[in-house]
């Protein structure tokens, strides 16, 4: 089998193999590109009263964060992540089930309560949403196959130009040899 035909066959079969995992990565990646621009994906960061040192105690901040419906009755350990945004004067309380409560760190007022979908999209994007085995045995091999597709695609793109240039050079050499 010629290398060109083998290259095309490899390219075609790998394309079929990685189509679905790659589609998930592409779609989730597109959403993640827009997460700072689309409130549906990730809530916009509100500004607190002042970016100064918090006047409100941690207990008061927790009380404020758990005073709203999606986080009512939660404790410190129930939050997946707590982000201190010093430049914005607020603190984000983020739950494992995708809710985000933003609290002003100066006066303890709740600034925003919204569902946060960006973390879910990130888990879909890297495969961990489906389990760690998907990350290592589906997404990672798909990425390696995508690299192989890139190589074979570049070869299929460049080969005709190289072949054409080689044929022109051979014709010129033959013509020059006949004319001598």
PDB file of C-alpha atoms in Angstrom, residues 9-152:
ATOM      1  CA  UNK A   9      -6.941   5.660   5.594  1.00  0.00           C
ATOM      2  CA  UNK A  10      -5.419   6.462   8.995  1.00  0.00           C
ATOM      3  CA  UNK A  11      -6.826   9.985   8.793  1.00  0.00           C
ATOM      4  CA  UNK A  12     -10.344   8.736   7.943  1.00  0.00           C
ATOM      5  CA  UNK A  13     -10.556   6.026  10.632  1.00  0.00           C
ATOM      6  CA  UNK A  14      -9.145   8.200  13.389  1.00  0.00           C
ATOM      7  CA  UNK A  15     -11.672  10.906  12.452  1.00  0.00           C
ATOM      8  CA  UNK A  16     -14.546   8.485  12.998  1.00  0.00           C
ATOM      9  CA  UNK A  17     -13.061   7.217  16.290  1.00  0.00           C
ATOM     10  CA  UNK A  18     -12.738  10.648  17.899  1.00  0.00           C
ATOM     11  CA  UNK A  19     -15.819  12.369  16.451  1.00  0.00           C
ATOM     12  CA  UNK A  20     -18.071  12.209  19.541  1.00  0.00           C
ATOM     13  CA  UNK A  21     -15.450  12.984  22.227  1.00  0.00           C
ATOM     14  CA  UNK A  22     -14.122  15.820  20.094  1.00  0.00           C
ATOM     15  CA  UNK A  23     -17.636  17.208  19.592  1.00  0.00           C
ATOM     16  CA  UNK A  24     -18.114  17.351  23.399  1.00  0.00           C
ATOM     17  CA  UNK A  25     -14.768  19.103  23.855  1.00  0.00           C
ATOM     18  CA  UNK A  26     -15.492  21.602  21.067  1.00  0.00           C
ATOM     19  CA  UNK A  27     -18.996  22.516  22.264  1.00  0.00           C
ATOM     20  CA  UNK A  28     -18.003  22.814  25.934  1.00  0.00           C
ATOM     21  CA  UNK A  29     -14.901  24.765  24.892  1.00  0.00           C
ATOM     22  CA  UNK A  30     -17.042  27.230  22.942  1.00  0.00           C
ATOM     23  CA  UNK A  31     -19.214  27.812  26.005  1.00  0.00           C
ATOM     24  CA  UNK A  32     -16.134  28.205  28.209  1.00  0.00           C
ATOM     25  CA  UNK A  33     -14.737  30.814  25.810  1.00  0.00           C
ATOM     26  CA  UNK A  34     -17.852  32.883  26.498  1.00  0.00           C
ATOM     27  CA  UNK A  35     -18.165  32.297  30.252  1.00  0.00           C
ATOM     28  CA  UNK A  36     -17.150  35.851  31.187  1.00  0.00           C
ATOM     29  CA  UNK A  37     -19.527  37.311  28.576  1.00  0.00           C
ATOM     30  CA  UNK A  38     -22.672  35.218  29.099  1.00  0.00           C
ATOM     31  CA  UNK A  39     -24.358  35.423  32.513  1.00  0.00           C
ATOM     32  CA  UNK A  40     -26.119  32.081  31.953  1.00  0.00           C
ATOM     33  CA  UNK A  41     -22.743  30.301  32.020  1.00  0.00           C
ATOM     34  CA  UNK A  42     -21.060  32.143  34.883  1.00  0.00           C
ATOM     35  CA  UNK A  43     -22.646  34.885  36.991  1.00  0.00           C
ATOM     36  CA  UNK A  44     -20.993  38.281  36.585  1.00  0.00           C
ATOM     37  CA  UNK A  45     -18.858  39.407  39.528  1.00  0.00           C
ATOM     38  CA  UNK A  46     -20.572  42.231  41.376  1.00  0.00           C
ATOM     39  CA  UNK A  47     -18.637  44.978  43.149  1.00  0.00           C
ATOM     40  CA  UNK A  48     -18.793  45.348  46.884  1.00  0.00           C
ATOM     41  CA  UNK A  49     -19.091  48.651  48.714  1.00  0.00           C
ATOM     42  CA  UNK A  50     -15.337  48.917  49.141  1.00  0.00           C
ATOM     43  CA  UNK A  51     -12.283  46.816  48.299  1.00  0.00           C
ATOM     44  CA  UNK A  52     -10.942  47.612  51.786  1.00  0.00           C
ATOM     45  CA  UNK A  53     -10.267  45.089  54.534  1.00  0.00           C
ATOM     46  CA  UNK A  54     -13.425  43.222  55.583  1.00  0.00           C
ATOM     47  CA  UNK A  55     -15.269  44.826  58.468  1.00  0.00           C
ATOM     48  CA  UNK A  56     -17.691  41.919  58.690  1.00  0.00           C
ATOM     49  CA  UNK A  57     -16.595  38.750  60.531  1.00  0.00           C
ATOM     50  CA  UNK A  58     -16.410  35.369  58.847  1.00  0.00           C
ATOM     51  CA  UNK A  59     -19.439  34.195  60.813  1.00  0.00           C
ATOM     52  CA  UNK A  60     -21.474  37.160  59.555  1.00  0.00           C
ATOM     53  CA  UNK A  61     -20.335  36.466  55.982  1.00  0.00           C
ATOM     54  CA  UNK A  62     -21.427  32.829  56.320  1.00  0.00           C
ATOM     55  CA  UNK A  63     -24.749  33.904  57.844  1.00  0.00           C
ATOM     56  CA  UNK A  64     -25.340  36.237  54.876  1.00  0.00           C
ATOM     57  CA  UNK A  65     -24.367  33.568  52.336  1.00  0.00           C
ATOM     58  CA  UNK A  66     -26.701  31.015  53.919  1.00  0.00           C
ATOM     59  CA  UNK A  67     -29.631  33.416  54.288  1.00  0.00           C
ATOM     60  CA  UNK A  68     -30.795  32.805  50.714  1.00  0.00           C
ATOM     61  CA  UNK A  69     -32.718  29.823  49.375  1.00  0.00           C
ATOM     62  CA  UNK A  70     -30.192  27.629  47.550  1.00  0.00           C
ATOM     63  CA  UNK A  71     -27.730  27.734  50.477  1.00  0.00           C
ATOM     64  CA  UNK A  72     -30.080  27.910  53.484  1.00  0.00           C
ATOM     65  CA  UNK A  73     -28.760  25.944  56.459  1.00  0.00           C
ATOM     66  CA  UNK A  74     -25.331  25.232  54.952  1.00  0.00           C
ATOM     67  CA  UNK A  75     -22.099  25.302  56.917  1.00  0.00           C
ATOM     68  CA  UNK A  76     -18.512  26.118  55.881  1.00  0.00           C
ATOM     69  CA  UNK A  77     -17.837  22.506  54.903  1.00  0.00           C
ATOM     70  CA  UNK A  78     -20.876  22.429  52.603  1.00  0.00           C
ATOM     71  CA  UNK A  79     -19.296  24.900  50.185  1.00  0.00           C
ATOM     72  CA  UNK A  80     -17.061  23.518  47.464  1.00  0.00           C
ATOM     73  CA  UNK A  81     -15.105  26.739  47.181  1.00  0.00           C
ATOM     74  CA  UNK A  82     -14.984  30.189  48.742  1.00  0.00           C
ATOM     75  CA  UNK A  83     -13.277  32.837  46.601  1.00  0.00           C
ATOM     76  CA  UNK A  84     -12.113  36.086  48.140  1.00  0.00           C
ATOM     77  CA  UNK A  85     -12.218  38.762  45.438  1.00  0.00           C
ATOM     78  CA  UNK A  86     -10.232  41.505  47.158  1.00  0.00           C
ATOM     79  CA  UNK A  87     -10.182  43.776  44.111  1.00  0.00           C
ATOM     80  CA  UNK A  88     -13.987  43.677  43.921  1.00  0.00           C
ATOM     81  CA  UNK A  89     -14.692  43.874  47.655  1.00  0.00           C
ATOM     82  CA  UNK A  90     -16.741  40.688  47.730  1.00  0.00           C
ATOM     83  CA  UNK A  91     -16.597  36.990  48.485  1.00  0.00           C
ATOM     84  CA  UNK A  92     -18.050  34.196  46.326  1.00  0.00           C
ATOM     85  CA  UNK A  93     -19.526  31.173  48.099  1.00  0.00           C
ATOM     86  CA  UNK A  94     -19.776  28.324  45.565  1.00  0.00           C
ATOM     87  CA  UNK A  95     -21.711  25.116  46.242  1.00  0.00           C
ATOM     88  CA  UNK A  96     -21.022  21.657  44.830  1.00  0.00           C
ATOM     89  CA  UNK A  97     -24.375  21.664  43.023  1.00  0.00           C
ATOM     90  CA  UNK A  98     -23.537  24.802  41.040  1.00  0.00           C
ATOM     91  CA  UNK A  99     -24.885  27.769  43.004  1.00  0.00           C
ATOM     92  CA  UNK A 100     -22.935  30.947  43.642  1.00  0.00           C
ATOM     93  CA  UNK A 101     -23.696  33.527  46.339  1.00  0.00           C
ATOM     94  CA  UNK A 102     -21.738  36.791  46.268  1.00  0.00           C
ATOM     95  CA  UNK A 103     -21.491  38.686  49.558  1.00  0.00           C
ATOM     96  CA  UNK A 104     -20.165  42.221  50.106  1.00  0.00           C
ATOM     97  CA  UNK A 105     -17.231  41.829  52.478  1.00  0.00           C
ATOM     98  CA  UNK A 106     -17.621  45.327  53.917  1.00  0.00           C
ATOM     99  CA  UNK A 107     -21.263  45.240  55.015  1.00  0.00           C
ATOM    100  CA  UNK A 108     -22.288  41.574  54.642  1.00  0.00           C
ATOM    101  CA  UNK A 109     -25.067  42.199  52.118  1.00  0.00           C
ATOM    102  CA  UNK A 110     -25.873  39.541  49.526  1.00  0.00           C
ATOM    103  CA  UNK A 111     -24.970  40.986  46.119  1.00  0.00           C
ATOM    104  CA  UNK A 112     -25.990  38.118  43.859  1.00  0.00           C
ATOM    105  CA  UNK A 113     -27.437  34.600  43.907  1.00  0.00           C
ATOM    106  CA  UNK A 114     -27.167  32.734  40.600  1.00  0.00           C
ATOM    107  CA  UNK A 115     -26.617  29.287  39.193  1.00  0.00           C
ATOM    108  CA  UNK A 116     -23.057  28.766  37.997  1.00  0.00           C
ATOM    109  CA  UNK A 117     -22.751  26.444  34.977  1.00  0.00           C
ATOM    110  CA  UNK A 118     -19.103  27.062  34.089  1.00  0.00           C
ATOM    111  CA  UNK A 119     -17.803  24.451  36.560  1.00  0.00           C
ATOM    112  CA  UNK A 120     -20.083  21.803  35.018  1.00  0.00           C
ATOM    113  CA  UNK A 121     -18.915  22.797  31.530  1.00  0.00           C
ATOM    114  CA  UNK A 122     -15.274  22.507  32.627  1.00  0.00           C
ATOM    115  CA  UNK A 123     -15.933  18.989  33.947  1.00  0.00           C
ATOM    116  CA  UNK A 124     -17.586  18.018  30.654  1.00  0.00           C
ATOM    117  CA  UNK A 125     -14.706  19.621  28.738  1.00  0.00           C
ATOM    118  CA  UNK A 126     -11.994  17.596  30.508  1.00  0.00           C
ATOM    119  CA  UNK A 127     -14.104  14.416  30.824  1.00  0.00           C
ATOM    120  CA  UNK A 128     -14.258  14.247  34.638  1.00  0.00           C
ATOM    121  CA  UNK A 129     -18.048  14.760  34.562  1.00  0.00           C
ATOM    122  CA  UNK A 130     -18.348  11.182  33.262  1.00  0.00           C
ATOM    123  CA  UNK A 131     -15.616   9.831  35.583  1.00  0.00           C
ATOM    124  CA  UNK A 132     -11.835   9.942  35.752  1.00  0.00           C
ATOM    125  CA  UNK A 133     -11.598   6.911  33.479  1.00  0.00           C
ATOM    126  CA  UNK A 134     -13.234   8.932  30.660  1.00  0.00           C
ATOM    127  CA  UNK A 135     -10.644  11.667  31.156  1.00  0.00           C
ATOM    128  CA  UNK A 136      -7.741   9.229  30.785  1.00  0.00           C
ATOM    129  CA  UNK A 137      -9.152   6.573  28.441  1.00  0.00           C
ATOM    130  CA  UNK A 138     -11.400   8.610  26.111  1.00  0.00           C
ATOM    131  CA  UNK A 139     -10.449  12.318  26.163  1.00  0.00           C
ATOM    132  CA  UNK A 140      -6.654  11.880  26.397  1.00  0.00           C
ATOM    133  CA  UNK A 141      -6.479   9.286  23.574  1.00  0.00           C
ATOM    134  CA  UNK A 142      -8.799  11.512  21.522  1.00  0.00           C
ATOM    135  CA  UNK A 143      -6.370  14.401  22.012  1.00  0.00           C
ATOM    136  CA  UNK A 144      -3.473  12.198  20.882  1.00  0.00           C
ATOM    137  CA  UNK A 145      -5.515  11.058  17.870  1.00  0.00           C
ATOM    138  CA  UNK A 146      -6.346  14.679  17.099  1.00  0.00           C
ATOM    139  CA  UNK A 147      -2.617  15.410  17.000  1.00  0.00           C
ATOM    140  CA  UNK A 148      -2.156  12.494  14.573  1.00  0.00           C
ATOM    141  CA  UNK A 149      -5.033  13.885  12.474  1.00  0.00           C
ATOM    142  CA  UNK A 150      -3.270  17.229  12.403  1.00  0.00           C
ATOM    143  CA  UNK A 151      -0.052  15.586  11.159  1.00  0.00           C
ATOM    144  CA  UNK A 152      -1.805  13.465   8.515  1.00  0.00           C
TER     145      UNK A 152
END
